Amino acid sequence: MKIVIIGASAAGISAAKTIKASEPDTEVVINSKEDSVHSRCMLHKFLGHQRDAKGISFIADDFFSSNGITWLNNTTVISLDAQKKTVKTHDNHDISYDKLLIATGAAYFIPPIPGLREAKNVYGFRDLKDAQLLDSECNTAKNAVVIGAGLVGMDAAVAMLERGLKVTVIEMTAAVMSLQLDQKSAQAYQQLFEGQGAEFILNDKVVSVDVDEIGRGKTIHLASGKTVPADVIVIAAGVRPAFSFIEGSGIDTNHAILVGDDLKTNIDDIYAAGDVTGIAGIWPNAMKQGRIAAINMLGEKLIYDDRY
């Protein structure tokens, strides 16, 4: 049997490890648009210059070779033919599969705010490429603005504080990390950041960004009337599951790929795991989904029961 996994993510790698541990003779192919495997949870360590790219990998150097896994890196899947059981890559190659796991994660989303999408110094903080681009910006920037005070935003903020930037965090709600912390904990967490020089603007939102003559955002305007200077802007205010390549495949979606409790889609032999399912947005859940999807692809019937 040949199992193709799209995405060298937490879910994708977890699935591959599970498959090879259970049935070593199963052919496994992992396709990823990146040229390295890295932990999204450790991107702030890279941006803060505490670790290099190799230091934020969560697999051994010989993971693919020692497990007999084919890794097609720097390869983007552009379409899926569920009837032929093939996926097509950006270089026009068709990859056949017996069973397929979609583990492509999610991508940051730039809100349609005047000036924000046009500015050249606006970045996400979702993968190593984002962190590398921000790393370059941090060499010359003085003022950084983070839009969104969730986990990703706070990670970006701490890394840029470590690089010596003046960091302002803008959040629409009344507290930082409102999905993870209660009010008391959020206040304590915020105070720790403020002790390192961060400024927080809560209960406010960005309404426009002034873009200069070379296309860079320089001044952020808020609904309250406040303005904030910015040399670099990080968007951490929401993500969208990454699955544009399945258009026309027949796979059911809403804001994410819809799966049952067994993590199978409505199409036989096609499963999904991790952020692309929209079920849970934290690392341990993604790894668990990858394991359960893998076992079910091998013919078992396990249930994923950690939905929000």
XYZ file of C-alpha atoms in Angstrom:
308
model
C 0.000 0.000 0.000
C 1.172 3.534 -0.793
C 0.217 6.370 1.549
C 0.850 9.952 0.491
C 0.977 12.662 3.157
C 0.693 16.294 2.094
C 2.504 18.411 4.662
C 5.590 17.792 6.809
C 3.682 19.251 9.751
C 3.199 17.986 13.287
C 0.238 15.926 12.069
C 2.002 14.748 8.915
C 5.217 13.651 10.616
C 3.286 12.016 13.460
C 1.267 10.037 10.927
C 4.361 8.920 9.032
C 6.074 7.730 12.222
C 2.966 5.811 13.258
C 2.596 4.113 9.884
C 6.226 3.016 9.745
C 6.172 1.785 13.344
C 3.032 -0.281 12.696
C 3.648 -1.490 9.148
C 7.241 -0.844 8.053
C 6.648 -2.188 4.535
C 3.991 0.430 3.746
C 5.272 2.947 1.213
C 5.085 6.492 2.616
C 5.617 9.656 0.604
C 5.604 13.056 2.309
C 5.173 16.123 0.164
C 5.964 19.560 1.595
C 6.342 23.040 0.171
C 9.134 23.790 2.663
C 12.729 22.626 2.377
C 13.029 21.763 6.072
C 10.982 20.320 8.898
C 10.532 22.697 11.804
C 8.440 23.204 14.904
C 6.051 26.130 14.610
C 6.145 26.341 18.409
C 9.871 27.131 18.270
C 9.875 29.863 15.629
C 10.371 32.510 18.307
C 13.629 30.786 19.285
C 14.854 31.188 15.700
C 13.749 34.813 15.412
C 15.225 35.588 18.839
C 18.574 34.100 17.694
C 18.551 31.413 20.357
C 18.502 28.613 17.772
C 19.249 28.215 14.090
C 16.981 26.527 11.533
C 18.363 23.087 12.361
C 17.797 23.750 16.038
C 14.023 24.077 15.639
C 13.583 20.787 13.781
C 11.612 18.153 15.682
C 12.957 15.127 13.808
C 16.352 13.448 13.620
C 18.635 14.318 10.717
C 18.178 10.829 9.270
C 14.438 10.570 9.962
C 13.388 10.055 6.347
C 16.206 7.748 5.303
C 16.171 5.618 8.451
C 12.411 5.113 8.196
C 12.361 4.507 4.450
C 10.166 7.538 3.799
C 10.292 9.442 0.522
C 10.369 13.197 1.158
C 9.462 15.497 -1.706
C 10.416 18.889 -0.314
C 10.089 22.267 -2.056
C 7.057 20.772 -3.791
C 3.610 22.334 -3.764
C 0.486 20.301 -4.484
C -1.809 22.278 -6.789
C -4.678 19.844 -7.389
C -6.229 16.553 -6.323
C -8.075 13.993 -8.455
C -9.987 11.782 -6.040
C -11.251 9.464 -8.793
C -7.811 8.782 -10.247
C -6.240 8.864 -6.788
C -3.509 11.289 -7.792
C -2.229 14.656 -6.655
C -0.536 17.067 -9.055
C 2.480 19.143 -8.051
C 3.527 22.599 -9.194
C 6.073 21.069 -11.590
C 3.312 19.063 -13.298
C 4.107 15.691 -11.739
C 1.301 13.325 -10.758
C 1.743 11.359 -7.534
C -0.494 8.335 -7.119
C -1.753 7.071 -3.784
C -3.795 4.300 -2.247
C -4.624 6.442 0.752
C -4.058 10.135 1.278
C -3.584 12.304 4.362
C -3.978 16.066 4.048
C -1.915 17.736 6.782
C -1.204 21.119 5.224
C -1.939 23.188 8.314
C -3.143 26.770 8.127
C -1.887 30.079 6.759
C -2.103 33.567 8.198
C -4.719 35.925 6.850
C -4.263 39.652 6.231
C -7.544 41.464 6.972
C -8.865 43.783 4.224
C -7.781 46.936 6.043
C -6.731 49.902 3.873
C -2.962 49.859 3.444
C -2.366 46.624 5.337
C -2.410 44.256 2.366
C -0.455 46.677 0.196
C 2.414 47.284 2.630
C 5.611 45.350 1.875
C 6.686 45.092 5.515
C 3.704 43.034 6.705
C 4.425 39.414 7.681
C 2.854 36.377 9.250
C 4.567 34.149 11.793
C 3.460 30.665 10.824
C 6.489 28.973 9.279
C 10.258 29.199 8.938
C 10.067 31.348 5.816
C 8.038 33.932 7.749
C 10.609 33.888 10.546
C 13.495 34.255 8.093
C 11.881 37.289 6.468
C 11.232 38.839 9.877
C 14.790 38.054 10.918
C 16.061 40.234 8.091
C 13.660 43.053 8.992
C 14.743 42.972 12.636
C 18.309 43.821 11.633
C 17.287 47.402 10.842
C 13.803 47.939 12.336
C 13.247 49.897 15.545
C 9.471 49.818 15.975
C 7.520 46.578 15.615
C 3.747 46.240 15.742
C 2.046 42.902 16.399
C -1.634 42.728 15.487
C -3.193 40.058 17.688
C -2.287 38.949 21.225
C -2.848 35.207 20.929
C -0.172 32.525 21.127
C 1.407 33.421 17.778
C 1.387 37.138 18.464
C 2.981 36.770 21.875
C 5.647 34.456 20.458
C 6.508 37.037 17.808
C 6.533 39.783 20.420
C 8.938 38.025 22.770
C 11.353 37.260 19.931
C 11.426 40.860 18.709
C 11.870 42.145 22.253
C 14.900 39.890 22.494
C 16.200 41.482 19.301
C 15.962 44.916 20.915
C 12.909 46.300 19.089
C 10.231 48.490 20.605
C 7.157 46.247 20.408
C 3.532 47.361 20.463
C 0.823 44.685 20.584
C -2.671 45.621 19.376
C -5.585 43.411 20.450
C -9.331 43.771 19.828
C -10.337 42.057 23.078
C -9.791 43.167 26.664
C -6.980 40.716 27.475
C -4.009 38.938 25.971
C -4.348 35.251 25.066
C -8.062 35.348 25.796
C -8.595 31.837 24.417
C -5.963 30.313 26.688
C -5.933 32.320 29.918
C -8.382 33.617 32.503
C -8.355 37.319 33.338
C -5.957 37.058 36.292
C -3.456 34.946 34.395
C -3.695 37.200 31.347
C -2.900 40.270 33.442
C 0.112 38.561 34.990
C 1.364 37.461 31.583
C 0.911 40.951 30.165
C 2.842 42.479 33.063
C 5.790 40.182 32.363
C 5.919 41.464 28.802
C 5.531 45.058 29.897
C 8.474 44.532 32.216
C 10.540 43.763 29.115
C 9.396 46.946 27.379
C 6.339 45.821 25.417
C 3.342 48.139 25.080
C -0.216 46.800 24.806
C -3.201 48.518 23.252
C -6.301 46.487 24.132
C -9.959 46.898 23.156
C -8.886 48.609 19.960
C -8.421 47.721 16.319
C -6.500 48.789 13.240
C -8.552 50.808 10.741
C -5.851 51.861 8.254
C -2.137 51.888 7.558
C -0.219 54.732 5.939
C 2.065 53.399 3.196
C 5.121 55.427 2.174
C 6.507 56.094 -1.303
C 8.448 52.811 -1.393
C 5.442 50.732 -0.350
C 6.166 50.194 3.335
C 3.654 50.687 6.109
C 4.863 53.427 8.455
C 1.932 54.555 10.619
C -0.942 52.469 11.959
C -4.255 54.193 12.696
C -6.582 52.712 15.318
C -10.317 53.006 15.845
C -9.682 54.951 19.051
C -7.836 57.632 17.104
C -4.410 56.533 18.317
C -1.518 56.178 15.884
C 1.414 53.797 16.198
C 4.710 54.000 14.257
C 5.806 50.792 12.574
C 8.949 49.637 10.781
C 7.710 46.046 10.682
C 4.188 44.659 11.128
C 3.280 41.109 12.175
C -0.211 39.749 11.515
C -1.270 37.322 14.254
C -5.004 37.904 14.267
C -6.304 34.738 12.681
C -5.529 31.939 10.256
C -7.252 30.027 7.499
C -6.815 26.288 6.878
C -4.674 25.721 3.777
C -6.562 23.545 1.307
C -7.086 25.514 -1.920
C -5.660 22.615 -3.959
C -8.688 20.384 -3.224
C -11.088 22.597 -5.192
C -13.202 20.413 -7.461
C -12.180 17.207 -5.679
C -15.544 16.667 -4.001
C -14.171 16.896 -0.473
C -16.634 18.580 1.866
C -15.457 21.801 3.509
C -16.725 24.862 5.295
C -13.983 27.035 6.762
C -11.887 23.860 7.043
C -11.832 20.302 5.691
C -14.702 18.387 7.263
C -13.810 15.045 8.841
C -15.601 12.457 10.923
C -14.491 11.211 14.315
C -12.170 8.829 12.465
C -10.595 11.842 10.663
C -11.753 10.559 7.291
C -13.266 13.002 4.830
C -16.436 12.245 2.900
C -14.223 10.691 0.186
C -13.050 7.137 0.733
C -9.314 6.772 1.433
C -8.771 10.493 2.025
C -8.111 11.716 5.569
C -7.142 15.053 7.100
C -5.388 15.988 10.337
C -4.031 19.053 12.093
C -4.920 22.705 11.589
C -6.417 22.027 8.175
C -9.394 20.383 9.928
C -10.053 23.397 12.144
C -10.712 21.077 15.081
C -7.969 22.166 17.456
C -5.105 24.587 16.993
C -2.426 23.305 19.340
C 0.569 21.071 18.673
C -0.321 18.020 20.837
C -3.777 17.807 19.238
C -2.268 17.901 15.748
C 0.126 15.081 16.603
C -2.678 13.017 18.094
C -4.818 13.549 15.008
C -1.907 12.432 12.839
C -1.494 9.230 14.853
C -5.193 8.368 14.805
C -5.556 9.116 11.094
C -2.541 6.921 10.373
C -3.894 3.974 12.356
C -7.272 4.295 10.666
C -5.660 4.412 7.224
C -4.053 1.111 8.119
C -7.480 -0.427 8.720
C -8.218 0.141 12.407
C -11.144 2.153 13.739
C -10.040 4.685 16.334
C -11.985 7.767 17.357
C -10.567 11.268 17.835
C -12.435 12.771 20.772
C -10.538 15.965 21.603
C -12.698 18.353 19.615
C -13.272 21.823 21.033
